[in-house]
Amino acid sequence: MSDFTPRYLADYCEANFSIATVELTFALDEYKTRVTNRMKLTRVKDDNQPLVLDGEHLTLVAVLIDDQALNVDDYQVSDSCLTISTDRKEFMLEIITEINPVENTALEGLFKSGDAYCTQCEAEGFRRISYYLDRPDVMATFTTKVIADKVKFPYLLSNGNKVAEGDLADGQHFVQWHDPFPKPCYLFALVAGDFDVLSDNYRTGSGRDVALEIFVDKGNLHKADHAMASLKHSMKWDEETFGLEYDLDIYMIVAVDFFNMGAMENKGLNVFNSKFVLADETSATDVDYFNVEAVIAHEYFHNWTGNRVTCRDWFQLSLKEGLTVFRDQQFSADMHSAAVTRIQNVRVLRSMQFAEDAGPMAHPIRPEKVIEMNNFYTLTVYEKGAEVIRMIHTLLGAEKFRQGIDLYFARFDGMAVTCDDFIDAMADASSVDLNQFKRWYQQAGTPQLQVSEHYDAVNSQYQLTLEQSNGKNLPLHIPVGIELISGAEQTNHSQLLQLTKQKQTWTFSDYQQKPVLALLTGFSAPVRTQFSQPDQDLQLIMTRAADTFCRWDAGQKLLTTYIVQAMEQPALNLPDNLFQVFEEILTSDMSAAFKAEQLTLPNFSELADTIEEVDPIALLNAIDSVKQRIAEVLAPLFLEQYQKNSATVYANDGDAIGKRALKNICLSYLATLSEHQHVLAEQYQHANNMTDTLATLNLAASQHHKGFADMMNDFEHKWTDTPLVMDKWFAIQASVNSDSIYDRLSALTSHPLFSLKNPNRARALIGAFSQNNPRYFHCASGRGYEFLIEQLRLLNDINPQVASRLITPLIQFKSLDKGRQTLIKTKLELFMQQVDLSKDLQEKLDAALAS
Ligand code: B3K
Ligand code: ZN
């Protein structure tokens, strides 16, 4: 039975012991790995409180203090801790435990991924390895010895530098590692296995050589080049942008197939989901390439923002995650198109983070109350957290931001600190007052900005009033970038407004005509805006704003208006100006990648976010009909652009990637018209890269293409031995737009390659169904909800973290129409009664059903 007691930020207390050194020895064994943990402990507070160590799923073998075995009455063991009564001030504590990696399907602590052993300790997985003060503010120097069979596990890895190795009896060998940087145990890692290794070298700005090694499953070496190049680019970028160099002599990345999330930044030994390492043109899409680079960068950047300076407690998670996401976004923007990268960041926020912030699990980027920490690795902490850092960057400017970062490291290197420490460093270095700004860390919810304009022709004055609201929350300090486009001079005026009160007005003089307002340049703050602008103003912004985000956003607003109207009036005639806009986009001189973004309709979730109690089917019908109507009117143009942007030779530079995106978005319009569906089959046949293949399969799945089954069989046959590609196959199967979907899903769950124990596979089928197939997920019969609940029932026992991620669309039911709200609630209530829930699911369901 789990402990459902919440923990509160307000209750933070320092640990009563510190740990200077940890010496770990692992004798690896599938069912009985023996862990010996020798720690040097010092009492911090002058009291005689017992030492309480965290530990779960451990079999305790022995406890020794200063090499003397303790009697059983000197300590107590429970499901979650080991309590030792001692009055010593300083002592060596040795704890021997046994753990079972094979049965560890939760994939926290030490587990097996295929034939390899690996670990995942963040947030609180180390307590599944040994008894410890499992909290980020307890920092120690780790020395780790790993012992295993030499033939099966030639590579034995841990953090830091290799200090010893040798052969042992019975075909065993050992390797010992020492990490000179004190660290919290969540950054501990161990990997043992047989791999192919891609080795390279990086010379830092100060001339130190760093060995780079990427470990992949045998046979995958050729798929690691992009990851290696990405790593080197990241190392260089961080030196150039923030003056931050790598600090150890070796940097290792291991790719594994069984992993709960994307990757983990363990000191010197990152463990990655293979999805974010392996890539070649035949098996990975352009988006996969982008993501590999971004995740490699993200984990690398953590070496400073996360590892060198870490979090005092887990409530401060955004200290490292928000900042590191901001850093990886800036890196991606520098490596690719900054405009397109920013648009994609905003899409994620609007389609998912806004929903989270309006749902039952809404929390400030620094939460105040947590039951299961793993539930707080959220879009809010990461993505909104990054937006908050971006706002600081906007308010300070790049130069002062850099000075703030320098001061942050000067003050806190080697320490475990708080979000307030970070902001104070930024404020002190820049002399910008960030006191009110701190409210972004305390208040949940997406603020709403209401805009009103007044134009005084007599005095040639334009007045802009902004009003912020977010329930009962206090006013925030919001940077609002604006651009005023004036018809007469054709020169735009850009300015950063700082909204600090609930309502403020700004006056702009010398406007002979009312200017057109482009609001929130660069998406300067994570807010919703309430501002209706006439079509012709939006069209003007689309072509004349200097700010590329506003150009794109104006088009999205225009489309949103008509899709929402089409929901209410299914027979709606779209106005000519909408087609004109599309024509202008298709023939403009913007980059292909940017045009592709402009031609992409706001997706189901983004639109749903703008509508209260949405009927999902009506919304989907509206999206489909608007898309089809645009396709009908502009088919020749789409076809022309499709052909013009189709390359015969594959390349993967920015230009080629942009053209592929544009071509495939044109194809998505053509695919809605029966007379053009043959283009899909042709593209499938001739595709020489995964981006094009997958684009056709996804469209064939949603457009009832008659060749779909054949293509999917062909694809399955070709890729059956490539797990990452089979994940794509499962995801497409789950998104098929047909009444047969439920039978299909049940057949897929018994497919020989399906397993709930593999998180990527579970997400590919279950996650893709609930996110990419809204028509059948939200089917009024409730069958879609039932399918998800059934899978959650199984996953609750197998892997609570994965289950807890996948339940998201079911707990955000308040955004749906009343009928569906009741349907989901009834099913969830039943589920709660029937199942012995993990902390992860219990916390979310309690929140959802209480609201
Ligand atoms: N810090 C890890 C995430 C750990 C998630 C634990 N449930 C990866 C990252 O954010 O870089
Ligand atoms: Zn991170």
PDB file of C-alpha atoms in Angstrom, residues 290-456:
ATOM      1  CA  PHE A 290      15.347  17.619 -34.994  1.00  0.00           C
ATOM      2  CA  ASN A 291      14.312  15.950 -31.743  1.00  0.00           C
ATOM      3  CA  VAL A 292      17.493  13.883 -31.432  1.00  0.00           C
ATOM      4  CA  GLU A 293      19.522  17.062 -31.693  1.00  0.00           C
ATOM      5  CA  ALA A 294      17.290  18.928 -29.232  1.00  0.00           C
ATOM      6  CA  VAL A 295      17.307  16.178 -26.593  1.00  0.00           C
ATOM      7  CA  ILE A 296      21.055  15.581 -26.901  1.00  0.00           C
ATOM      8  CA  ALA A 297      21.499  19.327 -26.390  1.00  0.00           C
ATOM      9  CA  HIS A 298      19.040  19.448 -23.503  1.00  0.00           C
ATOM     10  CA  GLU A 299      20.798  16.694 -21.552  1.00  0.00           C
ATOM     11  CA  TYR A 300      24.206  18.159 -22.313  1.00  0.00           C
ATOM     12  CA  PHE A 301      23.129  21.619 -21.131  1.00  0.00           C
ATOM     13  CA  HIS A 302      21.978  20.075 -17.861  1.00  0.00           C
ATOM     14  CA  ASN A 303      25.612  19.477 -17.007  1.00  0.00           C
ATOM     15  CA  TRP A 304      25.673  23.104 -15.865  1.00  0.00           C
ATOM     16  CA  THR A 305      22.013  23.919 -15.351  1.00  0.00           C
ATOM     17  CA  GLY A 306      21.022  20.972 -13.203  1.00  0.00           C
ATOM     18  CA  ASN A 307      24.216  19.146 -12.319  1.00  0.00           C
ATOM     19  CA  ARG A 308      26.796  21.782 -11.373  1.00  0.00           C
ATOM     20  CA  VAL A 309      23.993  23.820  -9.832  1.00  0.00           C
ATOM     21  CA  THR A 310      21.117  21.605  -8.781  1.00  0.00           C
ATOM     22  CA  CYS A 311      17.763  21.917  -7.013  1.00  0.00           C
ATOM     23  CA  ARG A 312      17.422  22.291  -3.259  1.00  0.00           C
ATOM     24  CA  ASP A 313      14.228  20.221  -3.302  1.00  0.00           C
ATOM     25  CA  TRP A 314      11.949  18.828  -5.999  1.00  0.00           C
ATOM     26  CA  PHE A 315       9.529  21.741  -5.778  1.00  0.00           C
ATOM     27  CA  GLN A 316      12.335  23.713  -7.451  1.00  0.00           C
ATOM     28  CA  LEU A 317      12.386  21.412 -10.476  1.00  0.00           C
ATOM     29  CA  SER A 318      11.771  24.266 -12.895  1.00  0.00           C
ATOM     30  CA  LEU A 319      15.065  25.800 -11.729  1.00  0.00           C
ATOM     31  CA  LYS A 320      16.825  23.244 -13.885  1.00  0.00           C
ATOM     32  CA  GLU A 321      14.106  22.179 -16.325  1.00  0.00           C
ATOM     33  CA  GLY A 322      12.629  25.524 -17.339  1.00  0.00           C
ATOM     34  CA  LEU A 323      16.102  26.990 -17.739  1.00  0.00           C
ATOM     35  CA  THR A 324      17.421  23.996 -19.661  1.00  0.00           C
ATOM     36  CA  VAL A 325      14.404  23.879 -22.003  1.00  0.00           C
ATOM     37  CA  PHE A 326      14.929  27.585 -22.680  1.00  0.00           C
ATOM     38  CA  ARG A 327      18.565  26.836 -23.466  1.00  0.00           C
ATOM     39  CA  ASP A 328      17.718  23.977 -25.800  1.00  0.00           C
ATOM     40  CA  GLN A 329      15.091  26.092 -27.560  1.00  0.00           C
ATOM     41  CA  GLN A 330      17.642  28.858 -28.135  1.00  0.00           C
ATOM     42  CA  PHE A 331      20.104  26.293 -29.427  1.00  0.00           C
ATOM     43  CA  SER A 332      17.553  24.839 -31.861  1.00  0.00           C
ATOM     44  CA  ALA A 333      16.629  28.336 -32.995  1.00  0.00           C
ATOM     45  CA  ASP A 334      20.315  29.028 -33.733  1.00  0.00           C
ATOM     46  CA  MET A 335      20.803  25.739 -35.547  1.00  0.00           C
ATOM     47  CA  HIS A 336      17.638  26.031 -37.652  1.00  0.00           C
ATOM     48  CA  SER A 337      15.064  28.640 -38.543  1.00  0.00           C
ATOM     49  CA  ALA A 338      14.459  30.739 -35.435  1.00  0.00           C
ATOM     50  CA  ALA A 339      10.999  31.678 -36.688  1.00  0.00           C
ATOM     51  CA  VAL A 340       9.838  28.118 -37.282  1.00  0.00           C
ATOM     52  CA  THR A 341      11.375  26.876 -34.036  1.00  0.00           C
ATOM     53  CA  ARG A 342       9.494  29.541 -32.089  1.00  0.00           C
ATOM     54  CA  ILE A 343       6.207  28.676 -33.796  1.00  0.00           C
ATOM     55  CA  GLN A 344       6.670  25.053 -32.843  1.00  0.00           C
ATOM     56  CA  ASN A 345       7.390  25.966 -29.214  1.00  0.00           C
ATOM     57  CA  VAL A 346       4.182  27.978 -29.115  1.00  0.00           C
ATOM     58  CA  ARG A 347       2.136  25.190 -30.673  1.00  0.00           C
ATOM     59  CA  VAL A 348       3.213  22.817 -27.899  1.00  0.00           C
ATOM     60  CA  LEU A 349       2.288  25.354 -25.283  1.00  0.00           C
ATOM     61  CA  ARG A 350      -1.089  26.204 -26.708  1.00  0.00           C
ATOM     62  CA  SER A 351      -2.126  22.693 -27.597  1.00  0.00           C
ATOM     63  CA  MET A 352      -1.004  20.980 -24.401  1.00  0.00           C
ATOM     64  CA  GLN A 353       0.327  23.208 -21.634  1.00  0.00           C
ATOM     65  CA  PHE A 354      -2.668  25.550 -21.628  1.00  0.00           C
ATOM     66  CA  ALA A 355      -4.939  22.521 -21.214  1.00  0.00           C
ATOM     67  CA  GLU A 356      -2.847  21.234 -18.322  1.00  0.00           C
ATOM     68  CA  ASP A 357      -2.967  24.672 -16.690  1.00  0.00           C
ATOM     69  CA  ALA A 358      -6.755  24.709 -16.994  1.00  0.00           C
ATOM     70  CA  GLY A 359      -7.163  21.112 -15.806  1.00  0.00           C
ATOM     71  CA  PRO A 360      -7.347  19.428 -12.405  1.00  0.00           C
ATOM     72  CA  MET A 361      -3.572  19.021 -12.107  1.00  0.00           C
ATOM     73  CA  ALA A 362      -2.861  22.715 -12.751  1.00  0.00           C
ATOM     74  CA  HIS A 363       0.087  23.897 -10.661  1.00  0.00           C
ATOM     75  CA  PRO A 364       2.492  26.836 -10.600  1.00  0.00           C
ATOM     76  CA  ILE A 365       5.832  26.217 -12.320  1.00  0.00           C
ATOM     77  CA  ARG A 366       7.069  25.812  -8.758  1.00  0.00           C
ATOM     78  CA  PRO A 367       4.424  23.507  -7.267  1.00  0.00           C
ATOM     79  CA  GLU A 368       3.588  23.791  -3.593  1.00  0.00           C
ATOM     80  CA  LYS A 369       2.151  20.363  -2.927  1.00  0.00           C
ATOM     81  CA  VAL A 370       3.203  17.016  -4.336  1.00  0.00           C
ATOM     82  CA  ILE A 371       2.153  13.436  -3.718  1.00  0.00           C
ATOM     83  CA  GLU A 372       4.089  11.631  -6.454  1.00  0.00           C
ATOM     84  CA  MET A 373       7.021  13.679  -7.720  1.00  0.00           C
ATOM     85  CA  ASN A 374       7.048  11.931 -11.086  1.00  0.00           C
ATOM     86  CA  ASN A 375       3.666  13.541 -11.746  1.00  0.00           C
ATOM     87  CA  PHE A 376       5.342  16.947 -11.801  1.00  0.00           C
ATOM     88  CA  TYR A 377       7.622  16.480 -14.796  1.00  0.00           C
ATOM     89  CA  THR A 378       5.003  18.435 -16.640  1.00  0.00           C
ATOM     90  CA  LEU A 379       4.548  20.739 -19.578  1.00  0.00           C
ATOM     91  CA  THR A 380       4.018  23.450 -16.987  1.00  0.00           C
ATOM     92  CA  VAL A 381       7.340  22.932 -15.205  1.00  0.00           C
ATOM     93  CA  TYR A 382       9.220  22.415 -18.482  1.00  0.00           C
ATOM     94  CA  GLU A 383       7.548  24.462 -21.214  1.00  0.00           C
ATOM     95  CA  LYS A 384       5.855  27.208 -19.234  1.00  0.00           C
ATOM     96  CA  GLY A 385       8.988  27.205 -17.068  1.00  0.00           C
ATOM     97  CA  ALA A 386      11.003  27.917 -20.218  1.00  0.00           C
ATOM     98  CA  GLU A 387       8.608  30.719 -21.176  1.00  0.00           C
ATOM     99  CA  VAL A 388       9.162  32.292 -17.774  1.00  0.00           C
ATOM    100  CA  ILE A 389      12.934  32.223 -18.326  1.00  0.00           C
ATOM    101  CA  ARG A 390      12.373  33.627 -21.812  1.00  0.00           C
ATOM    102  CA  MET A 391      10.413  36.532 -20.298  1.00  0.00           C
ATOM    103  CA  ILE A 392      13.373  37.268 -18.008  1.00  0.00           C
ATOM    104  CA  HIS A 393      15.577  37.195 -21.113  1.00  0.00           C
ATOM    105  CA  THR A 394      13.191  39.626 -22.820  1.00  0.00           C
ATOM    106  CA  LEU A 395      13.004  41.969 -19.835  1.00  0.00           C
ATOM    107  CA  LEU A 396      16.777  42.013 -19.255  1.00  0.00           C
ATOM    108  CA  GLY A 397      18.006  41.765 -22.840  1.00  0.00           C
ATOM    109  CA  ALA A 398      20.571  39.189 -24.001  1.00  0.00           C
ATOM    110  CA  GLU A 399      23.588  40.934 -22.512  1.00  0.00           C
ATOM    111  CA  LYS A 400      22.254  41.378 -18.990  1.00  0.00           C
ATOM    112  CA  PHE A 401      20.732  37.942 -19.087  1.00  0.00           C
ATOM    113  CA  ARG A 402      24.217  36.578 -19.721  1.00  0.00           C
ATOM    114  CA  GLN A 403      25.577  38.638 -16.817  1.00  0.00           C
ATOM    115  CA  GLY A 404      22.824  37.168 -14.657  1.00  0.00           C
ATOM    116  CA  ILE A 405      23.778  33.645 -15.669  1.00  0.00           C
ATOM    117  CA  ASP A 406      27.428  34.386 -14.899  1.00  0.00           C
ATOM    118  CA  LEU A 407      26.495  35.645 -11.453  1.00  0.00           C
ATOM    119  CA  TYR A 408      24.268  32.624 -10.864  1.00  0.00           C
ATOM    120  CA  PHE A 409      27.201  30.275 -11.447  1.00  0.00           C
ATOM    121  CA  ALA A 410      29.635  32.456  -9.526  1.00  0.00           C
ATOM    122  CA  ARG A 411      27.330  32.315  -6.510  1.00  0.00           C
ATOM    123  CA  PHE A 412      26.001  28.806  -6.642  1.00  0.00           C
ATOM    124  CA  ASP A 413      28.402  26.454  -8.433  1.00  0.00           C
ATOM    125  CA  GLY A 414      28.436  23.149  -6.574  1.00  0.00           C
ATOM    126  CA  MET A 415      25.285  23.957  -4.633  1.00  0.00           C
ATOM    127  CA  ALA A 416      21.622  22.935  -4.429  1.00  0.00           C
ATOM    128  CA  VAL A 417      19.511  26.080  -4.693  1.00  0.00           C
ATOM    129  CA  THR A 418      16.041  27.525  -5.224  1.00  0.00           C
ATOM    130  CA  CYS A 419      14.191  29.337  -8.004  1.00  0.00           C
ATOM    131  CA  ASP A 420      14.336  32.484  -5.872  1.00  0.00           C
ATOM    132  CA  ASP A 421      18.133  32.199  -5.782  1.00  0.00           C
ATOM    133  CA  PHE A 422      18.111  32.161  -9.555  1.00  0.00           C
ATOM    134  CA  ILE A 423      15.857  35.183  -9.934  1.00  0.00           C
ATOM    135  CA  ASP A 424      17.792  37.132  -7.306  1.00  0.00           C
ATOM    136  CA  ALA A 425      20.996  36.546  -9.262  1.00  0.00           C
ATOM    137  CA  MET A 426      19.288  37.761 -12.432  1.00  0.00           C
ATOM    138  CA  ALA A 427      17.932  40.834 -10.661  1.00  0.00           C
ATOM    139  CA  ASP A 428      21.214  41.644  -8.895  1.00  0.00           C
ATOM    140  CA  ALA A 429      23.290  41.335 -12.056  1.00  0.00           C
ATOM    141  CA  SER A 430      20.941  43.481 -14.134  1.00  0.00           C
ATOM    142  CA  SER A 431      19.453  45.894 -11.593  1.00  0.00           C
ATOM    143  CA  VAL A 432      16.049  45.003 -13.018  1.00  0.00           C
ATOM    144  CA  ASP A 433      13.407  44.660 -10.326  1.00  0.00           C
ATOM    145  CA  LEU A 434      11.972  41.151 -10.573  1.00  0.00           C
ATOM    146  CA  ASN A 435      10.014  41.075  -7.336  1.00  0.00           C
ATOM    147  CA  GLN A 436       6.593  41.156  -8.895  1.00  0.00           C
ATOM    148  CA  PHE A 437       7.838  38.874 -11.627  1.00  0.00           C
ATOM    149  CA  LYS A 438       8.314  36.134  -8.982  1.00  0.00           C
ATOM    150  CA  ARG A 439       4.544  35.654  -8.994  1.00  0.00           C
ATOM    151  CA  TRP A 440       4.986  33.639 -12.180  1.00  0.00           C
ATOM    152  CA  TYR A 441       6.507  30.983  -9.907  1.00  0.00           C
ATOM    153  CA  GLN A 442       3.611  31.058  -7.481  1.00  0.00           C
ATOM    154  CA  GLN A 443       0.466  31.247  -9.560  1.00  0.00           C
ATOM    155  CA  ALA A 444      -1.058  28.576 -11.771  1.00  0.00           C
ATOM    156  CA  GLY A 445      -3.291  29.133 -14.788  1.00  0.00           C
ATOM    157  CA  THR A 446      -2.888  30.894 -18.108  1.00  0.00           C
ATOM    158  CA  PRO A 447      -3.429  34.637 -17.801  1.00  0.00           C
ATOM    159  CA  GLN A 448      -5.849  36.223 -20.219  1.00  0.00           C
ATOM    160  CA  LEU A 449      -5.011  39.524 -21.897  1.00  0.00           C
ATOM    161  CA  GLN A 450      -7.920  41.657 -22.954  1.00  0.00           C
ATOM    162  CA  VAL A 451      -7.096  44.279 -25.531  1.00  0.00           C
ATOM    163  CA  SER A 452      -8.975  47.439 -26.377  1.00  0.00           C
ATOM    164  CA  GLU A 453      -7.994  50.220 -28.739  1.00  0.00           C
ATOM    165  CA  HIS A 454      -9.012  53.813 -29.116  1.00  0.00           C
ATOM    166  CA  TYR A 455      -8.082  56.026 -32.016  1.00  0.00           C
ATOM    167  CA  ASP A 456      -8.422  59.784 -31.782  1.00  0.00           C
TER     168      ASP A 456
END
